[in-house]
mmCIF file of C-alpha atoms in Angstrom:
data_model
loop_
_atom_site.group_PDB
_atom_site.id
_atom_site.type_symbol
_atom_site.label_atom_id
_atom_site.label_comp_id
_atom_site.label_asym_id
_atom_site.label_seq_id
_atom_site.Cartn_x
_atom_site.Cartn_y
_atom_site.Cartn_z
ATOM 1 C CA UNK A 1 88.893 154.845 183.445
ATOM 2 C CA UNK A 2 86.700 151.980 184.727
ATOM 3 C CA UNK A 3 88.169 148.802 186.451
ATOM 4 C CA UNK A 4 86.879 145.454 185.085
ATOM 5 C CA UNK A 5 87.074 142.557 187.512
ATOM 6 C CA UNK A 6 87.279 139.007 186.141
ATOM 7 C CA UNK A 7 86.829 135.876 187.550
ATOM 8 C CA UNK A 8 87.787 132.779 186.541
ATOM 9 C CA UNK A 9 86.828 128.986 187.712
ATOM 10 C CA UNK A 10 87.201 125.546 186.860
ATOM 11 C CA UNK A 11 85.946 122.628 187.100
ATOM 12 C CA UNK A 12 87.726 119.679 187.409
ATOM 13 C CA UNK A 13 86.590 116.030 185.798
ATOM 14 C CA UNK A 14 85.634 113.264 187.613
ATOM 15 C CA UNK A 15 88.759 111.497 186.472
ATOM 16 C CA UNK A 16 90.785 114.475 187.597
ATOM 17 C CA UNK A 17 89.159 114.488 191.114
ATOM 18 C CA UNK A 18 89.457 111.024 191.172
ATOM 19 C CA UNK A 19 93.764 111.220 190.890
ATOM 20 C CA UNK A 20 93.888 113.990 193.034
ATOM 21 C CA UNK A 21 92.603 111.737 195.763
ATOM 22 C CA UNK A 22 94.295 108.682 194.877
ATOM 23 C CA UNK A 23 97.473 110.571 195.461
ATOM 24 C CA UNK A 24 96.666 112.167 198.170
ATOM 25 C CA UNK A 25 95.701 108.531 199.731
ATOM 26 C CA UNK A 26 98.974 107.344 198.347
ATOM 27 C CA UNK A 27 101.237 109.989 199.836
ATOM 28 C CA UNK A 28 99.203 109.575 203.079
ATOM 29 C CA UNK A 29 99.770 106.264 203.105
ATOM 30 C CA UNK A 30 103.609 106.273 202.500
ATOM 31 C CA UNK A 31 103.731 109.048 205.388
ATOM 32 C CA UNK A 32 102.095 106.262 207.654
ATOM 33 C CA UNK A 33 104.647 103.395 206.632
ATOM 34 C CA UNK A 34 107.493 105.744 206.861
ATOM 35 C CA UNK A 35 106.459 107.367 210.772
ATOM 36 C CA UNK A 36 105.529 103.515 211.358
ATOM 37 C CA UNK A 37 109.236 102.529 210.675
ATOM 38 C CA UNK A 38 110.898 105.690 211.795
ATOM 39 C CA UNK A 39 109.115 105.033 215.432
ATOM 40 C CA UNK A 40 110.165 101.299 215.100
ATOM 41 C CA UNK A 41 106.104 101.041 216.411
ATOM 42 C CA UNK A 42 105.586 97.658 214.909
ATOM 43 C CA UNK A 43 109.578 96.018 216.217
ATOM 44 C CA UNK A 44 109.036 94.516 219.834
ATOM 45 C CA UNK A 45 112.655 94.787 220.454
ATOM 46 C CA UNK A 46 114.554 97.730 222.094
ATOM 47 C CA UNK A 47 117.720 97.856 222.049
ATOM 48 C CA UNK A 48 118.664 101.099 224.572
ATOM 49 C CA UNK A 49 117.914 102.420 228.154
ATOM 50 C CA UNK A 50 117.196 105.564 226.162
ATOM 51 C CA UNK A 51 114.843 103.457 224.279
ATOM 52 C CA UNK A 52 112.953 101.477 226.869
ATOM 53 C CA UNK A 53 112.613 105.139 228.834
ATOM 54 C CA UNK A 54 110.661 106.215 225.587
ATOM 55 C CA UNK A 55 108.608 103.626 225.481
ATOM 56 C CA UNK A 56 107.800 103.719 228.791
ATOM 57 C CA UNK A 57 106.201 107.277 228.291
ATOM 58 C CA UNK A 58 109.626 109.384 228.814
ATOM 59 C CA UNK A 59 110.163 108.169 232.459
ATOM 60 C CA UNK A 60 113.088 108.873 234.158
ATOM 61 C CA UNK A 61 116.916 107.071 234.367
ATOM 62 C CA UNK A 62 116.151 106.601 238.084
ATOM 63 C CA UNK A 63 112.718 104.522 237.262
ATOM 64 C CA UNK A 64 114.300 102.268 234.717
ATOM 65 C CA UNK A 65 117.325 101.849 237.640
ATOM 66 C CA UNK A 66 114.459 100.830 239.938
ATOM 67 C CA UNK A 67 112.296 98.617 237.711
ATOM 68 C CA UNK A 68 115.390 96.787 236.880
ATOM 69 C CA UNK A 69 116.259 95.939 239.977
ATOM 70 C CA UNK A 70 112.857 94.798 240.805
ATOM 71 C CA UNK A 71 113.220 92.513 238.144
ATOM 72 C CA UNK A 72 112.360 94.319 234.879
ATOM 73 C CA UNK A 73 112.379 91.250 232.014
ATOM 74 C CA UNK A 74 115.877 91.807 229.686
ATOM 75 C CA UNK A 75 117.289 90.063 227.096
ATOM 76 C CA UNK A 76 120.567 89.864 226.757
ATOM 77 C CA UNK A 77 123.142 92.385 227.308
ATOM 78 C CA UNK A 78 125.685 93.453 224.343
ATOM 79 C CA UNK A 79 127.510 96.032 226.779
ATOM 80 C CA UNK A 80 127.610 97.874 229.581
ATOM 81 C CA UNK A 81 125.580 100.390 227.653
ATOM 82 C CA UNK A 82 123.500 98.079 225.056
ATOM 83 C CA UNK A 83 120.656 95.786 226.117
ATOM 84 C CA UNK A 84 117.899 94.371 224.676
ATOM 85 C CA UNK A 85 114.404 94.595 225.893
ATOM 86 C CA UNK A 86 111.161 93.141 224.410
ATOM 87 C CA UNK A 87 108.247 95.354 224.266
ATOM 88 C CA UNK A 88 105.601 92.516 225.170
ATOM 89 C CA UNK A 89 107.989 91.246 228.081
ATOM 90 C CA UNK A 90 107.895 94.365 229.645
ATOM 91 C CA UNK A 91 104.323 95.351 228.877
ATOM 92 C CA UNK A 92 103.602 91.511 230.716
ATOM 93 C CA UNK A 93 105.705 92.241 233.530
ATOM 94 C CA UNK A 94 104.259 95.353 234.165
ATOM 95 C CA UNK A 95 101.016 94.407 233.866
ATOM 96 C CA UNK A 96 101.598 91.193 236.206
ATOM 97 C CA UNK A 97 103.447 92.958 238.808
ATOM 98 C CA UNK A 98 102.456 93.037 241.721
ATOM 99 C CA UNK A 99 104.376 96.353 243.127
#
């Protein structure tokens, strides 16, 4: 018995390769806005330690301790444990200090 191969292709429209992209760029798009506001990128407000050691590339509990006392820009503190921090106070500070 002989084997028979077959092959089969299609071709899509224009309009169909025009939706397929649209929705890609939609869904793209969404992902953006969503990692965007699950990173809280755009707020220039932290609200943790934890959260100002992030943004200040993962540095350590001991830093933070030290650029505090040197006299780190805060807002004000809720607790013991909560504080609030502004991302373009710190990034100014930083950037204008002269240690």
């Amino acid at each position: 018995m002989q084997q028979v191969q077959i092959e089969v292709a299609h071709v899509l429209s224009p309009e169909q390769m025009t939706a397929i992209r649209q929705q890609a760029y939609e869904a793209t798009l969404e992902g953006i806005e969503k990692a965007r506001r699950d990173s809280e990128i755009d707020s220039d407000l932290i609200f943790t330690k934890i959260g100002l050691r992030k943004f200040l590339d993962n540095c350590s509990d001991s830093y933070v301790e030290e650029l505090l006392a040197k006299g780190l820009p805060r807002g004000r503190t809720l607790s013991d444990r909560k504080q609030v921090f502004s991302k373009r106070a710190v990034r100014a500070w930083l950037l204008e200090s002269n240690e």
